[in-house]
Amino acid sequence: MFSREAITALQAARSVTVLTGAGVSAESGVPTFRGAGGLWRNYQATSLATPEAFAKDPELVWEFYNYRRELLAPLKPNPGHFALAALEAAAPGFALVTQNIDNLHRIAGAKNLIELHGNIWQVRCSDPVCESAAAPRENREVPVSPIPPRCGICGGHLRPHVVWFGEMLDPEVIGTAIRAAEESDFFIVAGTSAVVQPAAGMPLLARRAGAFVLEVNPERTDLSPAMNESVQAASGEALPTLVEAAFGG
């Protein structure tokens, strides 16, 4: 499945960075709400994931996120998640950058995890002047109660600690992710077509910096021609094979 060149490059790498997207989560049964069929109660789900929707009707937005939590709560990491945790344990330096908000990488054992779009199991105050607005905390309530939940400091509405449409990524988070890409010797992009910036640029940054860049995706993408190697396979199948070939059991 993988070339000897890719396996040798991974074995020799001092720093490995991985970028994962929705395809990795989909193999665990995580649904996507983008595109056709992305409806909830006749709302286009992406129209609810905005600061404007939350300002207008925080109860409705929280009902949507409570529904998403109910879907996610019973789901488990798949072999791809566990393979990346094993890779982190084997590699001298490792960073896992994910566009997913489901927490499955952390459950699988990932430690140096950079969550570009936040985490659905964390909350923070929606009032930017409240000290807890910059201090997200874990909240694993299913169902969430009350809806909307309230900040224990200022009494304002808590919001999911996720990046909504129309919001900027945390500059510190994106800066850390970009540095990891630029400093890596081996870069894996898995389960994503990588068309949304700034994540889309990270494999190319790594390639320009001299890393061996490997794409793992069921289908070829716009990035495929620019990669050192592109393997068309599900991450849950390919990533365990790669780690086994490079580092053994």
Coordinates of C-alpha atoms in Angstrom, one line a residue:
M1 CA 0.0 0.0 0.0
F2 CA 2.8 2.4 0.9
S3 CA 6.1 2.8 -0.9
R4 CA 9.4 1.9 0.7
E5 CA 10.4 5.5 0.3
A6 CA 7.5 6.6 2.5
I7 CA 8.1 4.1 5.2
T8 CA 11.8 4.9 5.3
A9 CA 11.1 8.6 5.5
L10 CA 8.7 8.1 8.4
Q11 CA 11.2 5.9 10.3
A12 CA 13.9 8.6 9.9
A13 CA 11.7 11.6 10.7
R14 CA 12.5 13.5 13.8
S15 CA 9.2 15.4 13.7
V16 CA 5.9 14.2 12.4
T17 CA 2.8 16.3 11.9
V18 CA -0.6 14.9 10.9
L19 CA -3.7 16.9 9.6
T20 CA -7.0 15.1 9.9
G21 CA -10.5 16.0 8.7
A22 CA -14.0 14.8 8.6
G23 CA -13.2 11.6 6.7
V24 CA -11.4 10.2 9.8
S25 CA -14.4 10.9 12.0
A26 CA -16.9 9.6 9.4
E27 CA -15.4 6.2 9.8
S28 CA -16.6 6.2 13.4
G29 CA -20.1 7.2 12.3
V30 CA -19.8 10.9 12.9
P31 CA -22.4 12.6 10.6
T32 CA -21.6 15.6 8.6
F33 CA -24.1 18.5 8.4
R34 CA -22.7 20.1 5.3
G35 CA -24.1 19.8 1.8
A36 CA -27.2 17.9 0.7
G37 CA -29.2 16.4 3.5
G38 CA -27.6 18.7 6.1
L39 CA -30.9 19.6 7.7
W40 CA -32.1 19.6 11.3
R41 CA -35.7 20.4 12.1
N42 CA -36.0 21.9 8.6
Y43 CA -33.1 24.3 9.3
Q44 CA -30.0 24.2 7.2
A45 CA -27.6 23.2 10.0
T46 CA -24.8 25.4 8.8
S47 CA -27.1 28.4 9.3
L48 CA -27.3 27.6 13.0
A49 CA -23.5 27.4 13.5
T50 CA -23.1 31.2 13.4
P51 CA -22.7 33.9 16.0
E52 CA -25.7 35.7 14.5
A53 CA -27.9 32.7 15.1
F54 CA -26.7 32.3 18.7
A55 CA -27.3 36.0 19.4
K56 CA -30.8 35.7 17.9
D57 CA -31.9 32.4 19.5
P58 CA -29.3 30.8 21.8
E59 CA -31.9 28.2 22.9
L60 CA -32.4 27.0 19.4
V61 CA -28.7 26.8 18.7
W62 CA -28.1 24.9 21.9
E63 CA -30.9 22.4 21.1
F64 CA -29.0 21.8 17.8
Y65 CA -25.7 21.2 19.6
N66 CA -27.4 19.1 22.2
Y67 CA -28.7 16.9 19.4
R68 CA -25.2 16.6 17.9
R69 CA -23.8 15.7 21.4
E70 CA -26.5 12.9 21.6
L71 CA -25.3 11.5 18.3
L72 CA -21.6 11.7 19.3
A73 CA -21.8 10.4 22.9
P74 CA -22.0 6.7 22.0
L75 CA -19.4 6.8 19.2
K76 CA -15.9 5.4 19.6
P77 CA -12.5 6.0 18.0
N78 CA -11.8 3.8 15.0
P79 CA -8.5 2.1 14.0
G80 CA -7.2 5.3 12.3
H81 CA -7.5 7.2 15.6
F82 CA -5.7 4.6 17.5
A83 CA -3.0 4.3 14.8
L84 CA -2.2 8.0 15.2
A85 CA -2.0 7.7 19.0
A86 CA 0.5 4.8 18.4
L87 CA 2.4 6.9 15.9
E88 CA 2.7 9.7 18.5
A89 CA 4.2 7.3 21.0
A90 CA 6.7 6.1 18.4
A91 CA 7.8 9.3 16.8
P92 CA 10.5 11.5 18.5
G93 CA 8.4 14.6 17.8
F94 CA 4.7 14.7 17.0
A95 CA 1.8 17.0 16.5
L96 CA -1.8 16.2 15.5
V97 CA -3.7 19.0 13.9
T98 CA -7.4 18.2 13.5
Q99 CA -10.4 20.1 11.9
N100 CA -12.8 17.8 13.9
I101 CA -14.6 18.8 17.0
D102 CA -15.7 15.4 18.3
N103 CA -12.9 14.7 20.7
L104 CA -12.3 11.2 19.3
H105 CA -8.5 11.7 18.9
R106 CA -8.2 12.6 22.5
I107 CA -10.2 9.6 23.6
A108 CA -7.9 7.4 21.5
G109 CA -4.9 8.7 23.4
A110 CA -3.6 11.7 21.4
K111 CA -1.7 14.1 23.7
N112 CA -0.2 16.8 21.5
L113 CA -3.5 17.7 19.9
I114 CA -4.2 21.0 18.1
E115 CA -8.0 21.4 17.5
L116 CA -8.4 24.1 14.9
H117 CA -12.1 24.3 15.2
G118 CA -12.5 23.7 18.9
N119 CA -14.2 20.9 20.8
I120 CA -18.0 20.3 21.1
W121 CA -17.5 18.9 24.6
Q122 CA -16.1 22.3 25.9
V123 CA -18.0 25.5 26.6
R124 CA -17.1 29.1 27.3
C125 CA -18.9 32.3 28.2
S126 CA -20.3 34.2 25.2
D127 CA -19.7 37.6 26.8
P128 CA -16.2 38.6 25.6
V129 CA -15.6 40.8 28.6
C130 CA -16.2 37.9 31.1
E131 CA -13.0 36.3 32.3
S132 CA -14.4 32.8 31.5
A133 CA -14.8 33.8 27.8
A134 CA -11.1 32.9 27.3
A135 CA -11.1 29.9 29.5
P136 CA -13.1 27.0 27.9
R137 CA -14.0 24.1 30.2
E138 CA -15.2 20.6 29.7
N139 CA -18.9 20.0 29.7
R140 CA -20.1 16.5 28.8
E141 CA -23.8 16.9 29.8
V142 CA -26.2 14.9 27.6
P143 CA -28.7 16.3 27.6
V144 CA -27.5 19.8 28.3
S145 CA -29.4 21.4 31.2
P146 CA -30.5 24.1 31.4
I147 CA -30.7 25.2 27.7
P148 CA -29.0 27.5 27.2
P149 CA -26.5 26.9 30.0
R150 CA -25.4 29.8 32.1
C151 CA -22.0 31.2 33.0
G152 CA -21.2 30.7 36.7
I153 CA -19.3 34.0 36.8
C154 CA -21.4 36.6 35.0
G155 CA -24.6 34.7 34.5
G156 CA -24.4 35.1 30.7
H157 CA -25.0 32.4 28.2
L158 CA -22.4 29.7 27.7
R159 CA -21.7 28.7 24.1
P160 CA -20.0 25.7 22.5
H161 CA -16.3 26.1 22.3
V162 CA -16.3 25.7 18.5
V163 CA -15.4 28.0 15.6
W164 CA -18.6 29.1 13.9
F165 CA -19.0 30.2 10.3
G166 CA -18.0 33.9 10.1
E167 CA -15.6 33.6 13.0
M168 CA -11.8 33.7 12.9
L169 CA -9.7 30.8 14.1
D170 CA -7.8 31.4 17.3
P171 CA -4.5 33.0 16.1
E172 CA -2.5 31.2 18.7
V173 CA -3.9 27.8 17.7
I174 CA -3.4 28.4 14.0
G175 CA 0.1 29.7 14.6
T176 CA 1.0 26.6 16.6
A177 CA -0.4 24.4 13.8
I178 CA 1.5 26.3 11.0
R179 CA 4.8 26.0 13.0
A180 CA 4.3 22.3 13.4
A181 CA 3.8 21.9 9.6
E182 CA 6.8 24.0 8.8
E183 CA 9.1 22.2 11.2
S184 CA 8.0 18.6 10.3
D185 CA 10.1 16.1 8.5
F186 CA 7.1 13.9 7.6
F187 CA 3.6 15.2 7.2
I188 CA 0.4 13.2 6.8
V189 CA -2.9 14.6 5.6
A190 CA -5.7 12.1 6.2
G191 CA -9.4 12.1 5.6
T192 CA -9.7 15.6 4.2
S193 CA -9.9 17.2 0.8
A194 CA -8.1 20.1 2.4
V195 CA -9.9 22.8 0.4
V196 CA -10.6 25.1 3.4
Q197 CA -7.9 27.5 4.4
P198 CA -5.7 27.7 6.4
A199 CA -5.7 23.9 6.8
A200 CA -5.5 23.5 3.0
G201 CA -2.1 25.3 2.9
M202 CA -0.4 23.2 5.6
P203 CA 0.6 20.2 3.5
L204 CA 2.0 22.6 0.9
L205 CA 3.9 24.5 3.6
A206 CA 5.4 21.3 4.9
R207 CA 6.4 20.2 1.4
R208 CA 8.1 23.5 0.7
A209 CA 9.9 23.2 4.0
G210 CA 11.3 19.8 2.9
A211 CA 9.0 17.4 4.5
F212 CA 7.9 14.1 2.9
V213 CA 4.1 14.7 2.5
L214 CA 1.8 11.7 2.4
E215 CA -1.9 11.9 1.6
V216 CA -4.4 9.2 2.8
N217 CA -7.9 9.7 1.4
P218 CA -10.4 7.4 -0.3
E219 CA -10.3 9.6 -3.4
R220 CA -7.8 11.8 -5.1
T221 CA -8.0 15.5 -4.2
D222 CA -6.8 18.7 -5.6
L223 CA -3.8 18.3 -3.3
S224 CA -2.8 14.9 -4.6
P225 CA -0.5 16.0 -7.5
A226 CA 1.5 18.1 -5.1
M227 CA 2.1 15.3 -2.6
N228 CA 5.2 13.1 -2.4
E229 CA 2.8 10.1 -2.2
S230 CA -1.0 9.8 -2.3
V231 CA -2.7 6.6 -1.2
Q232 CA -6.4 6.1 -2.0
A233 CA -7.7 4.2 1.0
A234 CA -9.8 4.8 4.2
S235 CA -7.7 6.1 7.0
G236 CA -8.9 3.3 9.3
E237 CA -7.4 0.8 7.0
A238 CA -4.3 2.7 5.8
L239 CA -2.9 4.3 8.9
P240 CA -2.6 1.1 11.0
T241 CA -0.8 -0.5 8.0
L242 CA 1.6 2.5 7.8
V243 CA 2.4 2.5 11.5
E244 CA 2.9 -1.3 11.6
A245 CA 5.2 -1.1 8.6
A246 CA 7.3 1.6 10.0
F247 CA 7.4 0.7 13.7
G248 CA 6.1 -2.8 14.1
G249 CA 3.4 -3.8 16.6

